[in-house]
Amino acid sequence: MSQDERQDFWRGRRVFVTGCTGFLGSWLTAALIERGAAVVGLVRDQEPESQLVRSGLIGQVEQVSGELLDYALLRRTLVECAIDTVFHLAGQTIVGVANREPVATFETNIRGTWLLLEAARQTTTVRGIVVASSEKAYGEQTNLPYREEFPLQGRHPYEVSKSCADLIAQSFAHTYGQAIAVTRCSNLYGGGDLNWNRLIPGTIRSILNGERPVIRSDGSFRRDYLYVADAVRGYLMLAERLTEPGVRGQPFNLGSGCPVSALDVVRTIVALSGHPEWEPLILNEVKHEIQDEYLSPDKAAAAVGWQPQYSLEAGLEEAMRWYRAYLRS
């Protein structure tokens, strides 16, 4: 696909986004609108603090109110809106909530996925689907970095829900020939993530409020962090080539491939803040966490030419600008 073709790919294309008002969904929906797509979004609850709402772009989305678990609604939406491409981002995304409410997490993340895939299978206009999995789908692995051929072996509720949804998506692709790609993103960060329990937004908020940052773990856990704009690029690049043999039915890691400890992330944020004297409070109270997780992005690079463009420092600088404006508003 030439650069000119890529620029015009989304113009007029009808796209269905589940989870459009979420963190990643807001940025992906904005990118689709900017490229001229006609976006239909599944909205369960009104979220006034959503980036999509705050930016005003929600007004350019055809909103469908309802639940991911409503098969009739999904089927009717895909048919009546003549959807071409589906981005499935909706789900229960918080590990702590999954541990407290496993059944609800399994219902949303697993059953919700197969219902949407079946609705798409029955809809002739649907060209392809990108399903959001997670690096958590791998569970704990002895070899690093994680590669797409590794077995999916989640153990705890959130991990298991992503392992199952991931395999179900691949099953639909390989059994029914659907053009489906699965994304396994590393830890996403950027403006619009208002889950203050997460390391990066919580640390940035503390720093901007003049408070000592807190690390819930012992600080040694190493993770792969990906700026949200890089993730959006990856989703779009895969979606544009869903029908190609190297993409259809395949899972793809979207990550930096560079693990960073929680302590180093916090120290980077502190350095960017101009207050190098602040030292984090280390609580060391985290349970059921994998020590090290990071992804190899080589497959996505080979298949569609995707590579992250933001360094951790550059992404954190942009994120801090967003949070500074948000907290002042």
Rosetta silent file (secondary structure, phi, psi, omega in degrees, C-alpha in Angstrom):
SEQUENCE: MSQDERQDFWRGRRVFVTGCTGFLGSWLTAALIERGAAVVGLVRDQEPESQLVRSGLIGQVEQVSGELLDYALLRRTLVECAIDTVFHLAGQTIVGVANREPVATFETNIRGTWLLLEAARQTTTVRGIVVASSEKAYGEQTNLPYREEFPLQGRHPYEVSKSCADLIAQSFAHTYGQAIAVTRCSNLYGGGDLNWNRLIPGTIRSILNGERPVIRSDGSFRRDYLYVADAVRGYLMLAERLTEPGVRGQPFNLGSGCPVSALDVVRTIVALSGHPEWEPLILNEVKHEIQDEYLSPDKAAAAVGWQPQYSLEAGLEEAMRWYRAYLRS
SCORE:     score description
SCORE:     0.000 S_00000001
   1 L     0.000  125.274 -178.929    0.000    0.000    0.000 S_00000001
   2 L   -72.392  166.832  178.705    1.485    3.336   -1.072 S_00000001
   3 H   -61.696  -40.343  178.909    1.714    6.362    1.220 S_00000001
   4 H   -63.293  -42.391  178.277   -1.076    8.101   -0.736 S_00000001
   5 H   -64.217  -38.502  179.561   -3.314    5.056   -0.426 S_00000001
   6 H   -65.060  -39.714 -179.915   -2.579    4.878    3.296 S_00000001
   7 H   -62.125  -35.651 -176.283   -3.500    8.534    3.767 S_00000001
   8 H   -96.904    0.102 -171.264   -6.899    8.002    2.144 S_00000001
   9 L   -55.543  -43.278 -171.760   -7.596    4.526    3.489 S_00000001
  10 L   -89.775   -6.467 -175.411  -10.038    5.576    6.221 S_00000001
  11 L   -62.877  117.528  178.553  -11.837    8.326    4.335 S_00000001
  12 L    79.421   -4.364 -178.106  -15.562    7.489    4.351 S_00000001
  13 L   -76.186  135.799 -177.333  -14.950    4.038    5.810 S_00000001
  14 E   -91.078  121.939 -170.636  -17.533    2.984    8.403 S_00000001
  15 E  -125.673  136.073  177.186  -15.860    1.842   11.610 S_00000001
  16 E  -109.140  124.836 -179.510  -17.289    0.371   14.818 S_00000001
  17 E  -120.043  115.446  170.404  -15.290    0.964   18.006 S_00000001
  18 E   -86.561  142.701 -176.555  -16.208   -0.747   21.257 S_00000001
  19 L    73.902   30.309 -173.956  -14.738    1.059   24.237 S_00000001
  20 L   -67.904  -22.559 -179.411  -14.541    4.299   22.250 S_00000001
  21 L   -96.133    3.300  176.884  -14.676    6.486   25.367 S_00000001
  22 L   -76.017 -176.271 -177.924  -11.900    4.603   27.155 S_00000001
  23 H   -59.997  -64.223  178.584   -8.284    5.675   27.360 S_00000001
  24 H   -66.437  -39.646 -178.299   -6.999    4.028   24.165 S_00000001
  25 H   -58.479  -38.132  179.381  -10.438    4.195   22.543 S_00000001
  26 H   -62.235  -46.532 -178.228  -10.546    7.986   22.836 S_00000001
  27 H   -70.953  -38.322  178.343   -7.218    8.451   21.064 S_00000001
  28 H   -66.705  -42.665  178.740   -7.952    5.811   18.416 S_00000001
  29 H   -62.302  -41.875  177.741  -11.379    7.306   17.704 S_00000001
  30 H   -60.851  -40.709  179.765   -9.826   10.776   17.377 S_00000001
  31 H   -66.588  -38.505  178.324   -7.281    9.430   14.888 S_00000001
  32 H   -65.750  -43.439  178.302  -10.016    7.746   12.833 S_00000001
  33 H   -62.094  -42.924  179.631  -12.089   10.941   12.747 S_00000001
  34 H   -60.216  -32.080 -179.202   -9.020   12.938   11.716 S_00000001
  35 L   -88.936    3.977  173.774   -8.515   10.519    8.816 S_00000001
  36 L    92.403   10.626  178.837  -12.102   10.914    7.626 S_00000001
  37 L   -73.643  153.438  171.837  -13.668    7.698    8.943 S_00000001
  38 E   -96.863  105.833 -171.018  -17.340    7.510    9.903 S_00000001
  39 E   -98.146  129.528  171.173  -17.111    6.193   13.466 S_00000001
  40 E  -109.697  127.395 -176.042  -19.868    4.336   15.289 S_00000001
  41 E  -120.220  135.009  173.936  -19.113    3.876   18.984 S_00000001
  42 E   -84.568  121.235 -176.470  -20.580    1.529   21.551 S_00000001
  43 E  -124.315  115.327  179.009  -21.145    3.529   24.744 S_00000001
  44 L   -83.137  -50.895 -178.062  -22.304    1.788   27.907 S_00000001
  45 L  -126.367  147.425  172.814  -22.064    4.691   30.347 S_00000001
  46 L   -72.607  127.116 -177.306  -21.680    8.419   29.880 S_00000001
  47 L  -122.872   90.267 -175.310  -18.157    9.342   30.978 S_00000001
  48 L   -61.109  -23.926 -179.558  -17.797   13.138   31.230 S_00000001
  49 L   -89.495   -1.957  177.506  -14.084   12.855   32.059 S_00000001
  50 L   -60.618  140.767  177.831  -13.335   10.751   28.979 S_00000001
  51 H   -59.267  -35.275  179.757  -10.801   12.373   26.646 S_00000001
  52 H   -65.309  -36.775  178.732  -13.211   11.798   23.756 S_00000001
  53 H   -74.458  -47.646 -177.458  -15.923   13.725   25.620 S_00000001
  54 H   -62.084  -33.544  179.715  -13.659   16.483   26.934 S_00000001
  55 L   -76.563  -14.251 -176.891  -12.245   17.107   23.450 S_00000001
  56 L    85.611   -4.405 -177.206  -15.760   17.447   21.994 S_00000001
  57 H   -71.689  -16.062  177.264  -15.082   14.717   19.436 S_00000001
  58 H   -58.396  -26.951  178.588  -17.838   12.559   20.902 S_00000001
  59 H   -68.384  -16.376  178.728  -20.180   14.800   18.900 S_00000001
  60 H   -98.733    7.157  179.199  -18.672   13.421   15.697 S_00000001
  61 L  -107.292  134.316  171.996  -19.322    9.813   16.719 S_00000001
  62 E   -78.711  106.495 -172.596  -22.574    7.989   16.006 S_00000001
  63 E   -87.419  135.223  173.243  -23.221    6.662   19.493 S_00000001
  64 E  -115.323  115.651 -177.985  -24.911    3.336   20.180 S_00000001
  65 E   -87.081  127.608  177.822  -25.992    3.047   23.813 S_00000001
  66 L   158.924 -172.946 -173.660  -25.864   -0.389   25.293 S_00000001
  67 L  -102.103  147.315  173.649  -23.913   -3.362   26.586 S_00000001
  68 L   -62.552  -25.998 -177.651  -21.243   -5.433   24.904 S_00000001
  69 L   -84.661    4.607  179.134  -23.138   -8.505   26.115 S_00000001
  70 L   -94.518   92.233 -175.440  -26.248   -7.563   24.080 S_00000001
  71 H   -60.391  -42.931 -178.585  -25.831   -9.742   20.984 S_00000001
  72 H   -59.895  -39.914  178.337  -28.960   -8.422   19.258 S_00000001
  73 H   -65.289  -44.911  179.099  -27.699   -4.856   19.632 S_00000001
  74 H   -59.933  -47.602 -178.305  -24.259   -5.761   18.253 S_00000001
  75 H   -62.225  -46.140 -179.135  -25.746   -7.574   15.270 S_00000001
  76 H   -63.296  -40.307 -179.592  -28.213   -4.782   14.504 S_00000001
  77 H   -64.046  -47.628 -178.831  -25.509   -2.130   14.746 S_00000001
  78 H   -61.676  -40.905 -178.236  -23.116   -3.905   12.402 S_00000001
  79 H   -73.144  -53.443 -173.623  -25.843   -4.538    9.839 S_00000001
  80 H   -68.264  -28.745  179.274  -27.722   -1.230    9.950 S_00000001
  81 L   -93.028   -0.096  178.591  -24.533    0.857   10.010 S_00000001
  82 L    49.412   54.603 -174.622  -22.922   -1.246    7.251 S_00000001
  83 L   -69.605  137.259  178.796  -19.725   -1.520    9.287 S_00000001
  84 L   -97.944  -47.263 -175.374  -16.503   -2.204    7.409 S_00000001
  85 E  -129.352  139.252  179.022  -13.920   -2.437   10.224 S_00000001
  86 E  -117.000  132.451  168.523  -14.313   -3.262   13.918 S_00000001
  87 E  -112.189  115.544 -177.900  -11.940   -2.275   16.710 S_00000001
  88 E  -100.976   98.027 -178.308  -12.788   -4.253   19.837 S_00000001
  89 L  -111.943  -14.329 -174.456  -11.342   -2.354   22.798 S_00000001
  90 L   -66.693  146.566  176.730  -14.142   -2.651   25.368 S_00000001
  91 L   165.791  173.734  173.721  -13.519   -4.696   28.470 S_00000001
  92 L   -90.683  115.453 -167.396  -12.784   -4.751   32.161 S_00000001
  93 L  -110.110    1.957 -173.189   -9.172   -3.572   32.237 S_00000001
  94 L  -105.001  121.073 -174.993   -8.252   -3.232   35.908 S_00000001
  95 H   -59.734  -44.141 -178.806   -6.376   -6.133   37.493 S_00000001
  96 H   -61.738  -40.444  177.385   -7.557   -5.344   41.036 S_00000001
  97 H   -64.406  -40.482  179.252  -11.193   -5.276   39.964 S_00000001
  98 H   -61.287  -39.124  178.936  -10.733   -8.601   38.174 S_00000001
  99 H   -66.957  -33.757  179.348   -9.393  -10.176   41.353 S_00000001
 100 H   -81.870  -33.563 -174.260  -12.405   -8.913   43.311 S_00000001
 101 L  -128.856   67.917 -175.067  -15.011   -9.571   40.589 S_00000001
 102 H   -64.511  -38.449 -176.065  -13.800  -12.487   38.453 S_00000001
 103 H   -65.014  -46.087  178.435  -17.205  -13.519   37.100 S_00000001
 104 H   -62.219  -37.234  178.478  -18.065  -10.054   35.805 S_00000001
 105 H   -66.114  -44.492  178.433  -14.588   -9.814   34.275 S_00000001
 106 H   -63.330  -41.848  179.162  -14.959  -13.184   32.536 S_00000001
 107 H   -58.498  -50.403 -175.965  -18.416  -12.231   31.269 S_00000001
 108 H   -70.328  -50.507 -170.820  -17.248   -8.957   29.746 S_00000001
 109 H   -78.079  -30.610 -177.655  -13.805   -9.905   28.487 S_00000001
 110 H   -98.870  -60.741 -178.256  -14.513  -13.440   27.261 S_00000001
 111 H   -62.455  -40.207  178.577  -18.223  -13.707   26.468 S_00000001
 112 H   -58.845  -35.844  179.429  -18.310  -10.153   25.155 S_00000001
 113 H   -68.485  -47.279 -177.208  -15.545  -11.022   22.701 S_00000001
 114 H   -69.638  -31.405  176.905  -17.189  -14.115   21.259 S_00000001
 115 H   -64.663  -43.305  179.157  -20.549  -12.379   20.939 S_00000001
 116 H   -65.731  -42.278 -179.633  -18.991   -9.532   18.954 S_00000001
 117 H   -65.065  -37.521  177.826  -17.000  -11.907   16.740 S_00000001
 118 H   -68.474  -40.856  176.674  -20.093  -13.976   16.022 S_00000001
 119 H   -60.362  -40.814  178.774  -22.091  -10.842   15.185 S_00000001
 120 H   -67.953  -38.292  179.305  -19.313   -9.808   12.813 S_00000001
 121 H   -60.921  -31.789 -178.143  -19.169  -13.289   11.271 S_00000001
 122 L   -88.879    3.059 -175.482  -22.852  -13.000   10.413 S_00000001
 123 L  -115.111  115.631 -170.419  -22.463   -9.521    8.849 S_00000001
 124 L   -70.211  -22.540 -177.349  -21.352   -9.461    5.229 S_00000001
 125 L   -78.375  -18.303 -174.299  -20.072   -5.884    5.191 S_00000001
 126 L   -71.451  116.271  179.618  -17.454   -6.451    7.893 S_00000001
 127 L   -80.604  -39.009 -177.952  -14.035   -6.567    6.232 S_00000001
 128 E  -172.969  171.219 -172.652  -12.030   -7.217    9.358 S_00000001
 129 E  -140.270  137.423  169.206  -11.589   -6.873   13.110 S_00000001
 130 E  -111.149  123.472 -177.167   -8.784   -5.863   15.447 S_00000001
 131 E  -108.583  127.891  179.571   -9.180   -7.402   18.903 S_00000001
 132 E   -82.950  110.635  168.358   -7.367   -5.916   21.889 S_00000001
 133 L   -98.663 -143.081 -177.037   -5.646   -8.563   23.944 S_00000001
 134 L  -167.512  157.946  171.999   -2.780   -7.719   26.311 S_00000001
 135 H   -61.249  -23.046  179.495    0.707   -8.751   27.313 S_00000001
 136 H   -63.996  -20.314  179.156   -1.079  -10.147   30.390 S_00000001
 137 H   -61.683  -25.329 -179.244   -2.423  -12.927   28.156 S_00000001
 138 H   -71.898  -21.217 -171.124    1.015  -14.554   28.272 S_00000001
 139 E    66.188 -152.488 -179.864    0.898  -15.036   32.024 S_00000001
 140 L   -93.573  127.963 -178.212    4.307  -15.616   33.570 S_00000001
 141 L  -119.298  148.690  178.890    6.999  -16.776   31.165 S_00000001
 142 L   -86.428  -23.648  179.429   10.532  -17.963   31.859 S_00000001
 143 L  -101.973  139.833  178.437   11.903  -16.624   28.579 S_00000001
 144 L  -132.284  147.491   -0.585   12.064  -12.915   27.760 S_00000001
 145 L   -76.367  164.053  177.149   11.086  -10.958   25.774 S_00000001
 146 E   -66.948  135.057  175.902    7.618  -12.387   25.143 S_00000001
 147 L  -121.935  155.875 -170.722    7.110  -13.481   21.549 S_00000001
 148 L   -60.985  -24.549 -178.947    3.852  -14.232   19.785 S_00000001
 149 L   -82.130   -5.254  178.688    4.557  -17.960   19.514 S_00000001
 150 L   -66.546  148.336  176.632    4.773  -18.331   23.313 S_00000001
 151 L   -66.629  148.411  176.059    1.874  -20.221   24.957 S_00000001
 152 L   -91.696  119.076 -171.196   -0.845  -18.160   26.599 S_00000001
 153 E  -142.632   53.213  174.927   -0.938  -19.217   30.235 S_00000001
 154 L   -59.245  147.541 -179.633   -2.686  -16.654   32.371 S_00000001
 155 L  -117.179  -39.804 -177.772   -3.236  -17.736   35.973 S_00000001
 156 L   -95.789  162.655 -168.048   -5.124  -14.924   37.694 S_00000001
 157 H   -51.399  -48.582 -178.106   -8.560  -13.651   36.594 S_00000001
 158 H   -64.244  -46.676  179.101   -7.516  -10.708   34.416 S_00000001
 159 H   -57.108  -46.616 -178.249   -4.705  -12.676   32.748 S_00000001
 160 H   -62.275  -40.764 -179.340   -7.017  -15.634   32.114 S_00000001
 161 H   -61.869  -37.749  179.404   -9.719  -13.400   30.631 S_00000001
 162 H   -76.014  -37.178  175.099   -7.204  -11.995   28.123 S_00000001
 163 H   -58.613  -46.185 -177.847   -5.712  -15.428   27.332 S_00000001
 164 H   -65.481  -48.832 -179.084   -9.192  -16.764   26.579 S_00000001
 165 H   -60.757  -39.173  178.779  -10.349  -13.792   24.489 S_00000001
 166 H   -60.548  -50.037 -179.284   -7.100  -13.892   22.529 S_00000001
 167 H   -66.902  -36.859  177.478   -7.476  -17.591   21.694 S_00000001
 168 H   -62.793  -42.711  178.354  -11.158  -17.185   20.851 S_00000001
 169 H   -61.573  -43.693  178.257  -10.315  -14.437   18.364 S_00000001
 170 H   -65.355  -34.698  178.004   -7.688  -16.631   16.734 S_00000001
 171 H   -62.262  -45.301  178.072  -10.189  -19.505   16.655 S_00000001
 172 H   -62.266  -39.491 -179.538  -12.733  -17.424   14.719 S_00000001
 173 H   -65.214  -46.051 -174.023  -10.032  -16.339   12.294 S_00000001
 174 H   -80.750  -27.015 -179.765   -8.688  -19.815   11.604 S_00000001
 175 H   -84.567  -40.541 -172.907  -12.018  -21.649   11.606 S_00000001
 176 H  -110.787    1.929  177.519  -14.162  -19.199    9.656 S_00000001
 177 L    72.274   17.593  179.283  -11.553  -17.322    7.652 S_00000001
 178 L   -70.206  144.869  178.171  -12.357  -13.985    9.278 S_00000001
 179 L   -83.330   90.817 -176.712   -9.796  -11.234    8.846 S_00000001
 180 E  -124.275  134.139  169.204   -8.895  -10.776   12.506 S_00000001
 181 E  -120.831  145.662 -178.903   -5.712   -9.474   14.068 S_00000001
 182 E  -114.005  131.041  178.065   -5.011   -9.565   17.790 S_00000001
 183 E  -105.370  133.767  174.431   -2.974   -6.886   19.539 S_00000001
 184 E  -117.227   94.044 -176.687   -1.004   -7.573   22.698 S_00000001
 185 E   -86.187  148.419  170.090    0.014   -4.168   23.994 S_00000001
 186 L   -78.410 -166.529 -176.366    2.448   -3.512   26.765 S_00000001
 187 E   -67.968  111.549 -179.099    1.629   -0.993   29.505 S_00000001
 188 E   -82.817  145.644  175.256    0.038    1.971   27.750 S_00000001
 189 E  -145.402  160.455  178.891    0.418    5.470   29.109 S_00000001
 190 L   149.137  172.482  178.991   -0.492    8.991   28.054 S_00000001
 191 L   -57.824  141.964  179.861   -2.955   11.791   28.612 S_00000001
 192 L   103.109  -16.693  175.971   -6.506   10.684   29.288 S_00000001
 193 L   -82.700  107.534 -176.446   -5.667    7.757   31.550 S_00000001
 194 L  -105.005   18.560  173.675   -7.421    8.740   34.772 S_00000001
 195 L   -84.588   92.313 -172.693   -6.807    5.502   36.645 S_00000001
 196 L   -69.040  -10.264  175.380   -4.669    7.110   39.349 S_00000001
 197 L   -76.018  -16.001  176.930   -3.782    3.700   40.793 S_00000001
 198 L   -75.824  151.214 -171.652   -1.588    3.084   37.757 S_00000001
 199 H   -57.910  -51.166 -171.831    2.063    3.955   38.176 S_00000001
 200 H   -72.089  -53.594  179.178    2.466    6.682   35.560 S_00000001
 201 H   -62.232  -37.694  179.387   -0.723    8.750   35.971 S_00000001
 202 H   -64.009  -41.546  179.499   -0.568    8.387   39.752 S_00000001
 203 H   -67.444  -44.316 -179.851    3.046    9.510   39.887 S_00000001
 204 H   -61.635  -43.875  179.890    2.483   12.434   37.540 S_00000001
 205 H   -61.781  -43.679  179.262   -0.524   13.630   39.554 S_00000001
 206 H   -59.906  -47.232 -177.941    1.441   13.415   42.799 S_00000001
 207 H   -61.706  -46.621 -177.506    4.367   15.348   41.339 S_00000001
 208 H   -68.134  -24.246  176.793    2.154   18.053   39.808 S_00000001
 209 L   -90.359    4.752  179.195    0.315   18.398   43.129 S_00000001
 210 L    73.042   27.704 -177.781    3.595   18.790   44.979 S_00000001
 211 L  -111.987  156.233  178.160    3.250   15.447   46.746 S_00000001
 212 L   -69.680  127.921  179.421    5.719   12.625   47.270 S_00000001
 213 L   -70.697  153.732 -176.649    5.169    9.874   44.674 S_00000001
 214 E  -121.311  136.455  172.987    4.247    6.376   45.872 S_00000001
 215 E  -114.392  119.570 -176.228    5.319    2.980   44.477 S_00000001
 216 L   -73.717  -28.170  178.235    3.044    0.154   45.594 S_00000001
 217 L   -88.021 -165.775  176.105    5.591   -2.566   44.718 S_00000001
 218 L   -87.059    1.620  177.181    9.201   -2.778   45.850 S_00000001
 219 L    90.624   -8.884 -175.380   10.188   -0.775   42.768 S_00000001
 220 L   -92.084  -15.225 -178.554   12.081   -3.581   41.041 S_00000001
 221 L   -58.831  129.739 -178.268    9.266   -4.878   38.800 S_00000001
 222 E  -106.939  132.628 -178.613   10.240   -4.266   35.182 S_00000001
 223 E  -133.670  163.638  178.641    7.652   -3.449   32.535 S_00000001
 224 E  -103.170  119.158 -175.761    7.492   -2.418   28.907 S_00000001
 225 E  -109.464  134.166 -176.897    5.832    1.012   28.526 S_00000001
 226 E  -127.529  126.424  179.417    4.256    2.212   25.266 S_00000001
 227 E   -69.879  142.249 -170.958    3.029    5.728   24.592 S_00000001
 228 H   -59.160  -34.657  179.670   -0.608    5.787   23.480 S_00000001
 229 H   -63.856  -35.129  176.202    0.127    7.504   20.147 S_00000001
 230 H   -67.926  -38.232  177.564    2.410    4.613   19.173 S_00000001
 231 H   -63.602  -43.163  178.517   -0.319    2.126   20.066 S_00000001
 232 H   -58.956  -45.336  177.461   -2.831    4.001   17.901 S_00000001
 233 H   -57.616  -42.701 -179.939   -0.429    3.873   14.954 S_00000001
 234 H   -62.923  -44.287  178.513   -0.058    0.131   15.457 S_00000001
 235 H   -60.036  -45.962 -178.028   -3.808   -0.454   15.519 S_00000001
 236 H   -66.318  -43.027 -178.672   -4.349    1.558   12.346 S_00000001
 237 H   -63.871  -40.174  177.043   -1.464   -0.052   10.466 S_00000001
 238 H   -67.966  -42.996 -177.955   -2.699   -3.546   11.302 S_00000001
 239 H   -62.910  -35.282 -179.443   -6.314   -2.692   10.478 S_00000001
 240 H   -66.809  -20.862 -174.605   -5.329   -1.341    7.073 S_00000001
 241 L  -123.284   27.869 -175.702   -3.769   -4.687    6.170 S_00000001
 242 L   -59.417  -31.863 -174.720   -6.128   -7.134    7.880 S_00000001
 243 L   -85.338   -3.546 -179.519   -6.852   -9.119    4.740 S_00000001
 244 L   -79.525  146.302 -176.118   -3.192   -9.810    3.950 S_00000001
 245 L   -57.305  -34.182 -178.478   -1.881  -13.330    4.718 S_00000001
 246 L   -76.474   -7.412 -178.854    0.820  -12.058    7.074 S_00000001
 247 L  -116.091  -42.303 -177.731   -1.738  -10.225    9.212 S_00000001
 248 L   -55.033  125.286  175.954   -4.984  -12.209    8.949 S_00000001
 249 L    76.528   10.129 -173.173   -5.465  -14.452   11.975 S_00000001
 250 L  -108.657  146.266  169.662   -2.237  -13.333   13.628 S_00000001
 251 E   -90.683  148.763 -179.233   -1.393  -11.927   17.069 S_00000001
 252 E  -137.146  130.572  171.110    0.997   -8.981   17.294 S_00000001
 253 E   -77.460  134.773  170.517    2.958   -7.537   20.175 S_00000001
 254 E  -121.383  101.457 -178.089    2.914   -3.754   20.383 S_00000001
 255 L  -159.285  171.489 -177.960    5.615   -2.728   22.810 S_00000001
 256 L   -82.644  -23.752 -175.361    8.939   -0.983   23.078 S_00000001
 257 L    77.149    5.525 -176.742   10.963   -4.109   23.807 S_00000001
 258 L  -121.833  100.411 -178.125   12.812   -2.137   26.494 S_00000001
 259 E   -73.142  142.913  179.848   11.909   -3.056   30.099 S_00000001
 260 E  -133.821  136.427  178.830   12.093   -0.350   32.747 S_00000001
 261 E   -72.506  156.442  177.621   11.728   -0.787   36.508 S_00000001
 262 H   -58.678  -39.615 -179.936    8.970    1.026   38.364 S_00000001
 263 H   -63.507  -40.408  179.523   11.609    2.924   40.316 S_00000001
 264 H   -68.687  -35.262  176.212   13.301    4.123   37.108 S_00000001
 265 H   -61.962  -47.547 -179.242    9.963    5.256   35.659 S_00000001
 266 H   -62.946  -42.677  179.380    9.243    7.316   38.746 S_00000001
 267 H   -64.284  -33.840  176.068   12.740    8.779   38.758 S_00000001
 268 H   -65.261  -43.812  178.282   12.335    9.746   35.081 S_00000001
 269 H   -63.094  -42.448  178.806    9.077   11.553   35.873 S_00000001
 270 H   -60.853  -43.579  179.874   10.718   13.275   38.850 S_00000001
 271 H   -62.554  -39.992  179.624   13.628   14.400   36.652 S_00000001
 272 H   -69.772  -23.272 -177.045   11.241   15.815   34.047 S_00000001
 273 H   -77.756  -16.722 -176.842    9.350   17.675   36.760 S_00000001
 274 L    83.987   12.360  178.669   12.345   19.788   37.768 S_00000001
 275 L  -125.330   68.196 -174.514   12.225   18.506   41.363 S_00000001
 276 L   -65.356  -10.221 -178.480   15.037   15.927   41.517 S_00000001
 277 L   -77.388  -14.965 -177.370   15.031   16.033   45.331 S_00000001
 278 L   -76.050  127.093  175.755   11.766   14.056   45.563 S_00000001
 279 L  -111.646  137.993 -177.698   12.236   10.400   46.469 S_00000001
 280 L   -72.243  153.789  172.023    9.334    7.949   46.140 S_00000001
 281 E   -89.456  118.680 -176.537    7.681    6.189   49.059 S_00000001
 282 E  -100.146  115.063 -174.943    8.041    2.448   48.422 S_00000001
 283 L   -87.479  -32.067 -179.916    5.181    0.465   49.982 S_00000001
 284 L    53.276   52.469 -177.043    6.132   -3.043   48.808 S_00000001
 285 L  -122.315    9.319 -176.022    2.549   -4.290   49.157 S_00000001
 286 L   -78.846  136.388  176.333    1.807   -5.740   45.695 S_00000001
 287 L  -119.721  156.182  174.431    0.623   -9.371   45.444 S_00000001
 288 L    57.081   38.157  177.336    0.193  -11.711   42.434 S_00000001
 289 L  -111.896  142.151  176.680    2.372   -9.603   40.137 S_00000001
 290 L   -77.581  138.048 -174.524    4.825  -10.963   37.576 S_00000001
 291 L   -64.024  -52.994 -177.366    8.362   -9.737   38.211 S_00000001
 292 E  -131.224  134.650  176.823    9.371   -8.881   34.632 S_00000001
 293 L  -142.479  123.952  168.289    7.263   -8.483   31.487 S_00000001
 294 L  -157.549  156.477 -167.891    8.314   -7.088   28.154 S_00000001
 295 E  -111.583  147.545  167.775    7.503   -7.753   24.541 S_00000001
 296 L   -88.645  123.451  178.857    9.401   -8.277   21.326 S_00000001
 297 L   -91.524   12.141 -170.984    7.931   -5.959   18.659 S_00000001
 298 H   -62.292  -37.524 -176.135    9.795   -7.718   15.813 S_00000001
 299 H   -65.397  -44.158  178.330    6.751   -9.427   14.277 S_00000001
 300 H   -64.665  -36.202  177.942    4.775   -6.184   13.875 S_00000001
 301 H   -63.680  -43.008 -178.718    7.856   -4.532   12.404 S_00000001
 302 H   -71.141  -37.847 -174.397    8.249   -7.308    9.827 S_00000001
 303 H   -77.881  -45.037 -173.933    4.548   -7.570    8.947 S_00000001
 304 H  -130.585    2.456  178.442    3.482   -3.921    8.692 S_00000001
 305 L    79.248   18.764 -178.892    6.579   -1.846    9.430 S_00000001
 306 L   -83.212  133.966  169.675    5.415   -0.716   12.863 S_00000001
 307 L  -145.963  146.335  176.931    7.931    0.449   15.433 S_00000001
 308 L   -63.492  141.821 -179.572    7.436    2.777   18.397 S_00000001
 309 L  -103.623  -17.959 -176.763    8.471    6.351   17.646 S_00000001
 310 L   -99.631  131.214  166.111    8.435    7.752   21.185 S_00000001
 311 L   -73.701  165.913  177.578   11.146    7.218   23.753 S_00000001
 312 H   -59.155  -43.443 -178.627    9.968    6.897   27.351 S_00000001
 313 H   -62.965  -44.379 -178.557   11.178   10.424   28.088 S_00000001
 314 H   -65.758  -41.815  178.314    9.436   11.941   25.046 S_00000001
 315 H   -65.252  -41.092  179.213    6.177   10.165   25.803 S_00000001
 316 H   -66.494  -35.334  176.920    6.282   11.176   29.460 S_00000001
 317 H   -61.621  -45.446  178.425    6.934   14.803   28.512 S_00000001
 318 H   -64.464  -42.572 -179.704    3.796   14.844   26.330 S_00000001
 319 H   -61.795  -42.621 -178.957    1.793   13.060   29.008 S_00000001
 320 H   -64.400  -35.512  176.032    2.874   15.531   31.688 S_00000001
 321 H   -62.522  -42.010  179.528    1.770   18.444   29.509 S_00000001
 322 H   -64.054  -48.189 -177.402   -1.672   16.846   29.165 S_00000001
 323 H   -66.413  -34.706  178.175   -2.016   16.144   32.900 S_00000001
 324 H   -62.009  -45.114  178.166   -0.817   19.630   33.807 S_00000001
 325 H   -65.988  -39.861 -178.821   -3.555   21.159   31.639 S_00000001
 326 H   -64.540  -46.164 -176.374   -6.142   18.674   32.943 S_00000001
 327 H   -71.177  -18.929  176.140   -5.384   19.288   36.606 S_00000001
 328 H   -87.602  -15.631 -173.959   -5.552   23.050   36.089 S_00000001
 329 L   -78.628    0.000    0.000   -8.912   22.900   34.314 S_00000001
